[in-house]
Short mmCIF file of N, CA and C in Angstrom, two decimals:
data_model
loop_
_atom_site.label_atom_id
_atom_site.label_comp_id
_atom_site.label_asym_id
_atom_site.label_seq_id
_atom_site.Cartn_x
_atom_site.Cartn_y
_atom_site.Cartn_z
N MET A 7 -24.30 35.65 92.20
CA MET A 7 -25.63 35.15 92.24
C MET A 7 -26.09 35.63 90.57
N LEU A 8 -25.89 36.67 90.17
CA LEU A 8 -26.27 37.17 88.92
C LEU A 8 -25.47 36.47 88.11
N GLU A 9 -24.48 35.97 88.09
CA GLU A 9 -23.75 34.96 87.16
C GLU A 9 -24.46 33.53 87.08
N ALA A 10 -24.59 33.13 87.99
CA ALA A 10 -25.54 31.65 88.10
C ALA A 10 -26.83 32.41 87.09
N SER A 11 -28.02 33.21 87.32
CA SER A 11 -28.69 33.47 86.87
C SER A 11 -28.56 33.95 85.21
N LEU A 12 -27.66 34.40 84.88
CA LEU A 12 -27.12 34.87 83.36
C LEU A 12 -26.53 33.24 83.14
N SER A 13 -26.31 32.25 83.70
CA SER A 13 -25.84 31.35 83.03
C SER A 13 -26.73 30.44 83.13
N GLN A 14 -27.93 30.45 83.66
CA GLN A 14 -29.19 29.65 83.65
C GLN A 14 -30.06 30.18 82.65
N LEU A 15 -29.87 31.42 82.20
CA LEU A 15 -30.63 31.98 81.15
C LEU A 15 -29.87 31.54 80.29
N GLU A 16 -29.16 31.69 79.84
CA GLU A 16 -28.46 31.05 78.79
C GLU A 16 -28.49 29.69 78.29
N GLN A 17 -28.90 29.01 79.16
CA GLN A 17 -28.91 27.59 79.19
C GLN A 17 -30.47 27.30 78.70
N LEU A 18 -31.44 28.32 79.20
CA LEU A 18 -32.83 28.24 78.78
C LEU A 18 -32.91 28.57 77.23
N VAL A 19 -32.11 30.02 77.15
CA VAL A 19 -32.03 30.21 75.51
C VAL A 19 -31.83 29.31 74.57
N SER A 20 -30.79 28.40 75.08
CA SER A 20 -29.85 27.41 74.18
C SER A 20 -30.93 26.37 74.03
N ASP A 21 -31.67 25.83 74.96
CA ASP A 21 -32.66 24.80 74.90
C ASP A 21 -34.18 25.31 74.03
N LEU A 22 -34.33 26.47 74.31
CA LEU A 22 -35.25 26.91 73.39
C LEU A 22 -35.09 26.89 71.69
N VAL A 23 -33.87 27.56 71.40
CA VAL A 23 -33.48 27.47 70.48
C VAL A 23 -33.19 26.04 69.66
N GLN A 24 -33.09 24.84 71.00
CA GLN A 24 -32.59 23.82 69.98
C GLN A 24 -34.00 23.45 69.68
N GLN A 25 -34.94 23.39 70.60
CA GLN A 25 -36.65 22.82 70.71
C GLN A 25 -36.79 23.63 69.21
N ASN A 26 -36.65 25.05 69.00
CA ASN A 26 -37.44 25.56 67.93
C ASN A 26 -36.55 25.02 66.78
N GLN A 27 -35.24 24.52 66.69
CA GLN A 27 -34.74 23.67 65.43
C GLN A 27 -35.45 22.48 65.28
N THR A 28 -35.48 21.51 66.39
CA THR A 28 -36.40 20.40 66.16
C THR A 28 -37.57 20.58 65.29
N LEU A 29 -38.53 21.72 66.05
CA LEU A 29 -40.15 21.88 65.66
C LEU A 29 -39.98 22.15 64.32
N LEU A 30 -38.95 22.94 63.95
CA LEU A 30 -39.11 23.25 62.12
C LEU A 30 -38.44 22.28 61.64
N GLN A 31 -37.84 21.31 61.98
CA GLN A 31 -37.33 20.33 61.31
C GLN A 31 -38.91 19.31 60.81
N THR A 32 -39.45 18.75 62.17
CA THR A 32 -40.58 18.21 61.90
C THR A 32 -41.64 18.51 61.52
N ASN A 33 -42.23 20.15 61.46
CA ASN A 33 -42.90 20.92 60.38
C ASN A 33 -42.60 20.63 59.07
N GLN A 34 -41.20 20.46 58.57
CA GLN A 34 -41.08 20.45 57.38
C GLN A 34 -40.97 18.87 56.83
N THR A 35 -41.07 18.01 57.98
CA THR A 35 -41.08 16.57 57.61
C THR A 35 -42.84 16.42 57.31
N LEU A 36 -43.36 17.01 58.54
CA LEU A 36 -45.13 16.64 58.17
C LEU A 36 -45.65 17.72 57.04
N SER A 37 -45.05 18.65 56.49
CA SER A 37 -45.56 19.49 55.44
C SER A 37 -45.00 18.33 54.00
N THR A 38 -44.12 17.98 54.34
CA THR A 38 -43.71 17.10 53.00
C THR A 38 -44.59 15.94 52.95
N GLU A 39 -44.66 15.08 54.25
CA GLU A 39 -45.46 13.77 54.18
C GLU A 39 -46.99 14.24 53.64
N LEU A 40 -47.56 15.46 54.29
CA LEU A 40 -48.60 16.16 53.65
C LEU A 40 -49.03 16.54 52.64
N ALA A 41 -47.99 16.47 51.69
CA ALA A 41 -48.03 16.88 50.33
C ALA A 41 -47.76 15.59 49.83
N GLN A 42 -47.14 14.44 50.01
CA GLN A 42 -47.23 13.16 49.41
C GLN A 42 -48.52 12.58 49.73
N ALA A 43 -49.45 12.84 50.64
CA ALA A 43 -50.30 12.04 51.08
C ALA A 43 -51.62 12.77 50.13
N LYS A 44 -51.48 14.18 49.91
CA LYS A 44 -52.17 15.04 49.04
C LYS A 44 -52.31 14.48 47.53
N ASP A 45 -51.24 13.70 47.01
CA ASP A 45 -50.92 13.75 45.87
C ASP A 45 -51.33 12.06 45.65
N GLU A 46 -51.05 11.21 46.88
CA GLU A 46 -51.58 9.79 46.76
C GLU A 46 -53.05 9.71 46.86
N ASN A 47 -53.75 10.55 47.73
CA ASN A 47 -55.21 10.82 47.59
C ASN A 47 -55.63 11.17 46.40
N GLU A 48 -55.41 11.95 45.53
CA GLU A 48 -55.56 12.51 44.56
C GLU A 48 -55.89 11.50 43.22
N ASN A 49 -54.56 10.72 43.45
CA ASN A 49 -54.53 9.52 42.26
C ASN A 49 -55.42 8.41 42.79
N LEU A 50 -55.55 8.41 44.14
CA LEU A 50 -56.80 7.23 44.24
C LEU A 50 -58.10 7.96 43.97
N GLN A 51 -58.34 9.03 43.85
CA GLN A 51 -59.42 9.93 43.34
C GLN A 51 -59.79 9.41 41.97
N LEU A 52 -58.91 9.69 41.36
CA LEU A 52 -58.40 9.07 39.90
C LEU A 52 -59.17 7.91 39.45
N SER A 53 -58.00 6.84 40.37
CA SER A 53 -58.36 5.55 40.01
C SER A 53 -59.90 4.90 40.58
N LEU A 54 -60.13 5.78 41.49
CA LEU A 54 -61.89 5.41 41.73
C LEU A 54 -62.52 5.90 40.67
N MET A 55 -62.44 7.10 40.01
CA MET A 55 -63.59 7.48 39.03
C MET A 55 -63.46 6.57 37.92
N GLU A 56 -62.14 6.17 37.60
CA GLU A 56 -62.10 5.23 36.18
C GLU A 56 -62.51 3.98 36.63
N GLN A 57 -62.44 3.23 37.89
CA GLN A 57 -63.17 1.82 38.35
C GLN A 57 -64.55 2.36 38.25
N GLU A 58 -65.31 3.61 38.39
CA GLU A 58 -66.77 3.50 38.47
C GLU A 58 -66.73 3.81 37.07
N GLU A 59 -66.23 4.18 36.16
CA GLU A 59 -66.62 4.37 34.43
C GLU A 59 -66.61 2.99 34.18
N LYS A 60 -65.64 2.23 34.77
CA LYS A 60 -65.76 0.88 34.09
C LYS A 60 -66.70 -0.43 34.67
N HIS A 61 -66.98 -0.01 36.05
CA HIS A 61 -68.08 -0.16 36.56
C HIS A 61 -69.39 -0.12 35.84
N GLY A 62 -69.74 1.10 35.56
CA GLY A 62 -70.83 1.57 34.67
C GLY A 62 -70.99 0.75 33.53
N ALA A 63 -69.86 0.70 32.68
CA ALA A 63 -69.67 0.28 31.28
C ALA A 63 -70.14 -1.51 31.57
N THR A 64 -69.66 -1.99 32.60
CA THR A 64 -69.78 -3.63 32.33
C THR A 64 -71.12 -3.41 33.09
N ALA A 65 -71.83 -2.71 34.08
CA ALA A 65 -73.15 -2.74 34.45
C ALA A 65 -73.94 -3.00 33.11
N ALA A 66 -73.83 -1.82 32.34
CA ALA A 66 -74.75 -1.47 30.97
C ALA A 66 -74.73 -2.85 30.14
N ARG A 67 -73.47 -3.38 29.95
CA ARG A 67 -73.12 -4.46 29.15
C ARG A 67 -73.84 -5.85 29.44
N ILE A 68 -73.94 -5.72 30.67
CA ILE A 68 -74.50 -6.98 31.78
C ILE A 68 -76.34 -6.55 31.57
N GLN A 69 -76.70 -5.39 31.74
CA GLN A 69 -78.21 -5.12 31.51
C GLN A 69 -78.33 -5.45 30.19
N ALA A 70 -77.94 -4.78 28.61
CA ALA A 70 -77.99 -5.48 27.91
C ALA A 70 -78.29 -6.72 27.63
N LEU A 71 -77.28 -7.60 28.22
CA LEU A 71 -77.29 -9.23 27.76
C LEU A 71 -78.39 -9.78 28.43
N VAL A 72 -79.13 -8.94 29.57
CA VAL A 72 -80.00 -9.52 30.48
C VAL A 72 -81.47 -9.18 29.38
N ASP A 73 -81.43 -7.93 28.93
CA ASP A 73 -82.57 -7.24 28.17
C ASP A 73 -82.82 -8.17 27.06
N ARG A 74 -81.66 -8.88 26.38
CA ARG A 74 -81.53 -9.84 25.19
C ARG A 74 -82.09 -11.08 25.70
N VAL A 75 -81.67 -11.47 26.84
CA VAL A 75 -82.17 -12.82 27.27
C VAL A 75 -84.10 -12.69 27.48
N ASN A 76 -84.23 -11.83 28.21
CA ASN A 76 -85.71 -11.28 28.82
C ASN A 76 -86.54 -11.08 27.19
N ALA A 77 -85.96 -10.64 26.43
CA ALA A 77 -86.86 -10.65 25.07
C ALA A 77 -87.33 -11.82 24.50
N GLY A 78 -86.89 -12.90 24.98
CA GLY A 78 -87.39 -14.25 24.22
C GLY A 78 -86.30 -14.62 23.54
N PRO A 79 -86.69 -15.79 22.74
CA PRO A 79 -86.09 -16.84 21.72
C PRO A 79 -85.79 -15.86 20.58
N VAL A 80 -84.87 -15.95 20.04
CA VAL A 80 -84.25 -15.42 18.94
C VAL A 80 -84.82 -16.38 17.72
N SER A 81 -85.62 -16.41 16.59
CA SER A 81 -85.95 -17.24 15.55
C SER A 81 -85.14 -16.97 14.59
N ALA A 82 -84.42 -18.23 13.95
CA ALA A 82 -83.49 -18.55 13.41
C ALA A 82 -83.71 -19.11 11.83
#
């Protein structure tokens, strides 16, 4: 009976070691994916800021054109 219990304990320990290895690998994969997602997020935020700057410049140019049109006809 002691031999059966010892054998069962060995199997349980072996299973736990295997589960731990699997979890460590999963954790490493998730850490890598998280780092990639953070990099992508940072790049997207920079891209958004650039687009907002371009949008602001375009809006200012359009507003300047509208102001010129509203100023009335230009004498020639």
